[in-house]
Backbone as numpy.savetxt, mean C-alpha at the origin, in Angstrom:
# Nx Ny Nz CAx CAy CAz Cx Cy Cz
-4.62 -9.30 12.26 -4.18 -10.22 13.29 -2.68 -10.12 13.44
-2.25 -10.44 14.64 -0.64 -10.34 14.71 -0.21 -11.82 15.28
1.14 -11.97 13.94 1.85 -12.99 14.59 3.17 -12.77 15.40
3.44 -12.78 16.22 4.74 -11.94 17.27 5.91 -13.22 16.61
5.61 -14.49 16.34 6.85 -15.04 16.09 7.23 -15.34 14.55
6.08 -14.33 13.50 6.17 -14.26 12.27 7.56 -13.24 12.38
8.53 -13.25 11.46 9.72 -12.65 11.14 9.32 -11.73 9.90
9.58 -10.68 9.58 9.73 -9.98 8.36 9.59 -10.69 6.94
10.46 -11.25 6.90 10.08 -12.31 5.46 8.32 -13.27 5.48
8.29 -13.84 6.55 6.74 -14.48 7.12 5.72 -13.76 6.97
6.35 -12.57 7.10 4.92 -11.32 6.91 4.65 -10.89 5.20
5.91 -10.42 4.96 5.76 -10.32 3.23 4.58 -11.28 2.91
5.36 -12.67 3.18 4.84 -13.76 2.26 3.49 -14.29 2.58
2.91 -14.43 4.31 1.65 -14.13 4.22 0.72 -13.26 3.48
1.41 -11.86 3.29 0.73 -10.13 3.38 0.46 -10.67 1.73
1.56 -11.44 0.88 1.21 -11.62 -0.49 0.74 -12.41 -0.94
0.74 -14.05 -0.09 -0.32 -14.92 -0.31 -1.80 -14.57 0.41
-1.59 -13.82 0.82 -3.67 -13.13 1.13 -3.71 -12.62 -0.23
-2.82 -11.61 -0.67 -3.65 -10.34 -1.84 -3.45 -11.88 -2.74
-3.13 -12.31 -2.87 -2.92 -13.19 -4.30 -4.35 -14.49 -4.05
-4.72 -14.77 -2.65 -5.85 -15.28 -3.02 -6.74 -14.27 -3.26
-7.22 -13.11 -2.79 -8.47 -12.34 -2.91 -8.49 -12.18 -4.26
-7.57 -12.13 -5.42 -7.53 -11.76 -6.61 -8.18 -12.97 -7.16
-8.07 -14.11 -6.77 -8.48 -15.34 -7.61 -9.61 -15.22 -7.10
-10.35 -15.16 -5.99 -11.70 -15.20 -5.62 -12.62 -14.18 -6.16
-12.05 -13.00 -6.07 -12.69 -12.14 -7.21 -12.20 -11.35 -7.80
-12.28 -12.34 -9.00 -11.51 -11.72 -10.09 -12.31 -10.91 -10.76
-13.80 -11.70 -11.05 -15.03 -11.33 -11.94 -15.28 -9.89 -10.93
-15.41 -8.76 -12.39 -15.38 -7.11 -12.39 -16.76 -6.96 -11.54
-17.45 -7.70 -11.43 -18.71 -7.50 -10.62 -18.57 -8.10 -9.55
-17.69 -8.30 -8.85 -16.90 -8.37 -7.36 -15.74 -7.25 -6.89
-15.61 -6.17 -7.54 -14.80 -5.06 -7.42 -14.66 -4.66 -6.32
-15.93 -4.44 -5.87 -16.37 -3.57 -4.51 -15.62 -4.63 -3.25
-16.05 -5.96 -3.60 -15.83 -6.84 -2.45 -14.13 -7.26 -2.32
-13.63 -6.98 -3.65 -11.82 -6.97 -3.56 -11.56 -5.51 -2.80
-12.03 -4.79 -3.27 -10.97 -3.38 -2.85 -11.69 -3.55 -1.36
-12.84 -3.90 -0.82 -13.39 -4.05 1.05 -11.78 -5.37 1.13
-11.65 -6.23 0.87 -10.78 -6.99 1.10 -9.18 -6.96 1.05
-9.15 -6.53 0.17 -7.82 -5.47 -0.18 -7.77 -4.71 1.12
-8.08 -3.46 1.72 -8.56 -2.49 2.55 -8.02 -3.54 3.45
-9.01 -4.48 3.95 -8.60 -5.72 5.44 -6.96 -5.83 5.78
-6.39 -6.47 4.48 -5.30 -6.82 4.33 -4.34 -5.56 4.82
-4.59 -4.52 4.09 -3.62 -3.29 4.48 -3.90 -2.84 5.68
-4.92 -3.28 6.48 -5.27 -2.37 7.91 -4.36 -3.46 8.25
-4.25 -4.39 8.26 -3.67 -5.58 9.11 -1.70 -5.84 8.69
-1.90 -5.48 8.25 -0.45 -6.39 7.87 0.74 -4.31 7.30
0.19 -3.71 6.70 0.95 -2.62 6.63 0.49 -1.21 7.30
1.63 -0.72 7.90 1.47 0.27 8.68 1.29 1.74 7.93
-0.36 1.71 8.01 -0.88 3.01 6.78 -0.45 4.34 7.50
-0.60 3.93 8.57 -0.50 5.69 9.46 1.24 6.29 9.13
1.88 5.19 9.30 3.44 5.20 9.26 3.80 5.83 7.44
3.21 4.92 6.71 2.63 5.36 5.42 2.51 6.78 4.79
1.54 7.35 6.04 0.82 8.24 5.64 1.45 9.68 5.63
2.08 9.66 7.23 2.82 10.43 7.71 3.79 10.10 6.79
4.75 9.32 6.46 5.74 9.76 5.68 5.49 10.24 4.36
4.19 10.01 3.39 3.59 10.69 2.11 3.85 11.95 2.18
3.33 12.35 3.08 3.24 13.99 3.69 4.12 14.78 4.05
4.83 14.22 4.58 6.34 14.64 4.91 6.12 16.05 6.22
6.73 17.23 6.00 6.50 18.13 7.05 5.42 18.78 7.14
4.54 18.60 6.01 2.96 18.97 6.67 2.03 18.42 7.50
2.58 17.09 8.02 2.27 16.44 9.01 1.77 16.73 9.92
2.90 17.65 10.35 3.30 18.27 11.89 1.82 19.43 11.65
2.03 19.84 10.58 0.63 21.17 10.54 -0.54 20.73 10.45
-0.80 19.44 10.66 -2.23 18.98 10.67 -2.60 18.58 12.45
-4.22 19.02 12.79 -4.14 18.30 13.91 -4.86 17.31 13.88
-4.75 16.30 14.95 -5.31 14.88 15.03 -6.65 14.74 14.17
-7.57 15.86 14.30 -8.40 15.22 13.40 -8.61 15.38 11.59
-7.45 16.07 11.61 -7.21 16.52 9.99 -6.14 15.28 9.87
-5.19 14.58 10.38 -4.99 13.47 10.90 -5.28 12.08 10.09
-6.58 12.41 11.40 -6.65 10.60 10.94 -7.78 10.55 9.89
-8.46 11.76 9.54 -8.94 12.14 7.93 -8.07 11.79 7.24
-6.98 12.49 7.64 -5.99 11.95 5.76 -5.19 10.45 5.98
-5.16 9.82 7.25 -4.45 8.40 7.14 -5.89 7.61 6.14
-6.98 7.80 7.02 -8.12 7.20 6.16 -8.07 7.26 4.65
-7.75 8.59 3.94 -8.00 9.23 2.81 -6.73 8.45 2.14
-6.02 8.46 2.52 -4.76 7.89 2.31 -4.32 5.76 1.95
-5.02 5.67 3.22 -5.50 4.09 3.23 -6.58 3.73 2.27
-7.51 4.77 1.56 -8.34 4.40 0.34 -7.58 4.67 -0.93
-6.37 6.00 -0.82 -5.74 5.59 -2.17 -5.42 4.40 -2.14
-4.23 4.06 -1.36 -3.44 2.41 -1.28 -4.29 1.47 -2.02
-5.22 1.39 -1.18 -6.25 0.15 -1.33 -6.08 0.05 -2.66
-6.86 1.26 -3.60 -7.49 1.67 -4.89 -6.07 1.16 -5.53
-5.01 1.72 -5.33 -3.94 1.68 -6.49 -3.02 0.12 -6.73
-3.27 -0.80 -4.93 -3.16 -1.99 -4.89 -4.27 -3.14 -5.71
-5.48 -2.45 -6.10 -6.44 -3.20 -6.41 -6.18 -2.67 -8.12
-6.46 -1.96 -8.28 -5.79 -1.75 -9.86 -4.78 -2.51 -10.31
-3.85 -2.59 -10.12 -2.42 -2.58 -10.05 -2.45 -4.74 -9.95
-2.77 -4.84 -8.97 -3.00 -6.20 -8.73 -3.78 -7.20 -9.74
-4.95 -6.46 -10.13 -5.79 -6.87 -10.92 -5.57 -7.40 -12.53
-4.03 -6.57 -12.93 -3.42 -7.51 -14.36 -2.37 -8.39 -13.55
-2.55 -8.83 -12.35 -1.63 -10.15 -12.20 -2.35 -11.29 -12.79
-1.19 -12.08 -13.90 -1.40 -13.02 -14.47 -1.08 -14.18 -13.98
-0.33 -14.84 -12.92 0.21 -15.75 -12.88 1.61 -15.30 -12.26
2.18 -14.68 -12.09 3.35 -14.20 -11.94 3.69 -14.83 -10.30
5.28 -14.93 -10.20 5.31 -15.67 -9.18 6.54 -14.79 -8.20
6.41 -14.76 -7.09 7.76 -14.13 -6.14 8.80 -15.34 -5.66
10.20 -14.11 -5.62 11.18 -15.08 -5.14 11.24 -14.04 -3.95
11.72 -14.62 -3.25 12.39 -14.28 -1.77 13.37 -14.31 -1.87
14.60 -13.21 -2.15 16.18 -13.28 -2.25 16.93 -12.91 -0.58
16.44 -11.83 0.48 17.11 -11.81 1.16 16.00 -10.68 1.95
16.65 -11.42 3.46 16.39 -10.36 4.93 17.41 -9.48 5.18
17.24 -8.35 5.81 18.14 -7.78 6.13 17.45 -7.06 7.71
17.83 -6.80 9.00 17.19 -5.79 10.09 18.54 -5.18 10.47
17.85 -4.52 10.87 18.47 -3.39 11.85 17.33 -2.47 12.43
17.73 -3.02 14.15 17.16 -2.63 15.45 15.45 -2.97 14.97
14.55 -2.38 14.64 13.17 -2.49 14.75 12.96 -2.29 13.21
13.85 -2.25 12.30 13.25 -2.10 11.11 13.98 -3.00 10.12
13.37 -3.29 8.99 14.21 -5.21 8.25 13.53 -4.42 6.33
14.25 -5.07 5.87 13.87 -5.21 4.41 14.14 -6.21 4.07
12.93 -6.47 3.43 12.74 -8.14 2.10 12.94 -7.64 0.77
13.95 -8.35 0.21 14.27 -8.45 -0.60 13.48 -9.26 -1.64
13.08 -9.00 -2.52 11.79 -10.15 -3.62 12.26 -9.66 -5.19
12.06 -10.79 -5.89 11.94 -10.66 -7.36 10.33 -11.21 -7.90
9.46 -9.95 -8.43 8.41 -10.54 -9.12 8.68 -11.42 -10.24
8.94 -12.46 -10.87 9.37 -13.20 -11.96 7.91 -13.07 -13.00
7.96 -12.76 -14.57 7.16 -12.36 -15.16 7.44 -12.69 -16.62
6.58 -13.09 -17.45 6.92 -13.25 -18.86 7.35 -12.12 -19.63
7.07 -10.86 -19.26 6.91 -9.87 -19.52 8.43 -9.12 -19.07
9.46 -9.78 -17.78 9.92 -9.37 -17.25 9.88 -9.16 -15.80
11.16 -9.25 -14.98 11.20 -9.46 -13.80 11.32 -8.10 -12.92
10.78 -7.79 -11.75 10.71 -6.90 -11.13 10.93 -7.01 -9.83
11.88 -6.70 -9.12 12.40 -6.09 -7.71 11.54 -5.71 -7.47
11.24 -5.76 -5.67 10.52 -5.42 -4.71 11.11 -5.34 -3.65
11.28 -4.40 -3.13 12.12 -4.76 -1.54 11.01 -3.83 -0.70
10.72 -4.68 0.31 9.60 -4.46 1.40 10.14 -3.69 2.11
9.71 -2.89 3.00 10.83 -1.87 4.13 9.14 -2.04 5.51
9.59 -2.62 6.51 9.04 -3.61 7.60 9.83 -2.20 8.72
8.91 -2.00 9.66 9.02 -1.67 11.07 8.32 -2.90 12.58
8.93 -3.00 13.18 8.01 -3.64 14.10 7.73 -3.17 15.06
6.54 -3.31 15.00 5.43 -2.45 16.03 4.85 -3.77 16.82
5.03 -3.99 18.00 4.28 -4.21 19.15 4.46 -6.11 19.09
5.23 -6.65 18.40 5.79 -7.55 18.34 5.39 -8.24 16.84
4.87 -7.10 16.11 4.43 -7.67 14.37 5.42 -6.82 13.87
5.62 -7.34 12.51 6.37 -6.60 11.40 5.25 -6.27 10.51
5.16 -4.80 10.74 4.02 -4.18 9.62 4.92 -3.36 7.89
4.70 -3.79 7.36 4.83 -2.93 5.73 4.76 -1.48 6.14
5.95 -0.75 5.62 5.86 0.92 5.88 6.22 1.44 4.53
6.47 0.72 3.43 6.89 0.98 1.92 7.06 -0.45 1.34
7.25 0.18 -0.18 7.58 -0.94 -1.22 8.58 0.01 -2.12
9.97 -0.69 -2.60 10.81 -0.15 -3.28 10.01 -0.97 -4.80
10.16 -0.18 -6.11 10.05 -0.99 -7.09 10.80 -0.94 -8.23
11.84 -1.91 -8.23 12.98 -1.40 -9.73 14.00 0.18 -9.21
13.71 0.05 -7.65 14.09 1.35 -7.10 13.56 2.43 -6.92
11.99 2.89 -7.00 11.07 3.46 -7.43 10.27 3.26 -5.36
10.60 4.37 -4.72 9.67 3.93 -3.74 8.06 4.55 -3.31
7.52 3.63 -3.42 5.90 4.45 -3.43 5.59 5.11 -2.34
6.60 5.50 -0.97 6.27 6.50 -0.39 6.42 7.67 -0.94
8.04 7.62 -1.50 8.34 8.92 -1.77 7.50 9.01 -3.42
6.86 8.41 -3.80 6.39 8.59 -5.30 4.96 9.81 -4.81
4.39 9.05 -3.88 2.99 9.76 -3.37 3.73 11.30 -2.84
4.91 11.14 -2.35 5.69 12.01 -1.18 5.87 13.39 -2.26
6.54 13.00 -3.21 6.47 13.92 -4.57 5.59 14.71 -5.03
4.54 13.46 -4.89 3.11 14.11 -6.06 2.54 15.15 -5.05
2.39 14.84 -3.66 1.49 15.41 -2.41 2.50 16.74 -2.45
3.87 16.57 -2.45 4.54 18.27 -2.05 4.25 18.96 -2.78
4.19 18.66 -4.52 3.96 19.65 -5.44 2.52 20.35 -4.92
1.39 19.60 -4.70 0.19 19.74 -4.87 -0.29 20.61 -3.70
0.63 20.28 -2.13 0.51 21.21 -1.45 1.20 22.38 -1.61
2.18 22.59 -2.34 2.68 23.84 -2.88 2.12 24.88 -3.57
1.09 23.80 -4.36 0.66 24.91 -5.28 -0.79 25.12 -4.91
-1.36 24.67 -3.99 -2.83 24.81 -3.37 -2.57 24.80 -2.05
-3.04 23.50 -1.40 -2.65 23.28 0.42 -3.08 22.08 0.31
-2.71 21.47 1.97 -2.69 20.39 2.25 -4.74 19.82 2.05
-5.28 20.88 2.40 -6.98 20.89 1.91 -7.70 20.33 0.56
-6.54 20.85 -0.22 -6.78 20.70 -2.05 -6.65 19.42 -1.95
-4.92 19.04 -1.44 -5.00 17.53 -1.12 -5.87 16.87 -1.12
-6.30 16.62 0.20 -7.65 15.34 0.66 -8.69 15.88 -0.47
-8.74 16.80 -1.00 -9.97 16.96 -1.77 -10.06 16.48 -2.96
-8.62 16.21 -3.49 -8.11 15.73 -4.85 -8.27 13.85 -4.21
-7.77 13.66 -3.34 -7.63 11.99 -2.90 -9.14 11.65 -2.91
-10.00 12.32 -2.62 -11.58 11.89 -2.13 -12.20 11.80 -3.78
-12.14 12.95 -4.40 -12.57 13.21 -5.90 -11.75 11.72 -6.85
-10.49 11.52 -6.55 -10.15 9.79 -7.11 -10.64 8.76 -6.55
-10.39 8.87 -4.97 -11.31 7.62 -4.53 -12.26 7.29 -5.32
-13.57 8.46 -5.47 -15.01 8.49 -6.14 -14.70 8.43 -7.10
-14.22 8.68 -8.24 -13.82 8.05 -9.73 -13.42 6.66 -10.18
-12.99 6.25 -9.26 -12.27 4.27 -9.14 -13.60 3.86 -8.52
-14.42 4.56 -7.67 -15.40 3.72 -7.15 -16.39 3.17 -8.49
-16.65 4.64 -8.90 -17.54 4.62 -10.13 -17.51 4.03 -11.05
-15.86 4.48 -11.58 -15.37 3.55 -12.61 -15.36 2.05 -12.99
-15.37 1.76 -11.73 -15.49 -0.47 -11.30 -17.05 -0.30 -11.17
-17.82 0.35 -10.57 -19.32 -0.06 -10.77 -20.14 0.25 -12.44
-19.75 1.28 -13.16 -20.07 0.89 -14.29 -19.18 -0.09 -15.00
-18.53 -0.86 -14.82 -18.06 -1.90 -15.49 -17.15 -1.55 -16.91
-16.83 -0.14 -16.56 -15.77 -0.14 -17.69 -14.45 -0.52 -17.96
């Protein structure tokens, strides 16, 4: 859904009070399937996977056509999901601060501190706006950005195979996280 008079910060904090209820609703490991379908909702809606995707990839982009495409935004939008639903799933309680907005022209960063017993963690959101929403196009973490983290792993991998090996390696994890949450290990 789009809010046109939600601001960049409004979106974060919706985009993180959704994932933070779906986690309490199902938490229990035999609701897996129905977090990561829910998870999935959230990221079609609120972060811009294609924008995402294309930047993972970097100049092999351009060498794919539309339908090798929107294969790998898909392929791509099931890692996310998978590594947001993992990843999410040892949240204990932990709470966000909102330190600061920043835009320029069509694109803004939120500034956030995860606060944690364990230790506190930076987040800075990096927001484009598309069509009068501010969609998610990255997450910085501790300075660590998960475009360019995927952006890394994907160049080596098309270097040393092709962009083919790729999606074939993303599909073969998808199906391992699927499996892995349905036997309940």
């Amino acid at each position: 859904a789009a809010w046109p008079e939600q601001g960049p910060t409004g979106t974060v904090k919706a985009t993180v009070g959704e994932l933070l209820s779906i986690l309490k609703a199902f938490k229990d490991p035999s609701r897996a399937e129905t977090r990561r379908w829910e998870i999935e909702q959230v990221i079609r809606h609120r972060v811009h996977y294609e924008e995402m995707a294309k930047r993972s990839l970097g100049v092999s982009w351009a060498q794919l056509n539309d339908s090798a495409r929107r294969e790998y935004v898909g392929l791509f939008v099931q890692l996310l999901r998978d590594a947001l639903a993992n990843r999410m799933v040892e949240y204990s309680g932990e709470h966000i601060i909102f330190l600061s907005e920043q835009r320029e022209g069509g694109f803004a960063e939120v500034k956030t501190r995860l606060v944690a017993d364990k230790g506190d963690t930076l987040i800075d959101f990096r927001l484009v706006s598309q069509d009068g929403s501010w969609l998610v196009y990255d997450a910085v973490m501790d300075g660590a950005g998960l475009v360019g983290n995927y952006h890394a792993q994907f160049t080596r991998i098309i270097r040393e195979a092709s962009c083919a090996r790729l999606m074939e390696r993303i599909k073969e994890k998808t199906l391992i996280v699927k499996l892995f949450e349905k036997s309940g290990s």
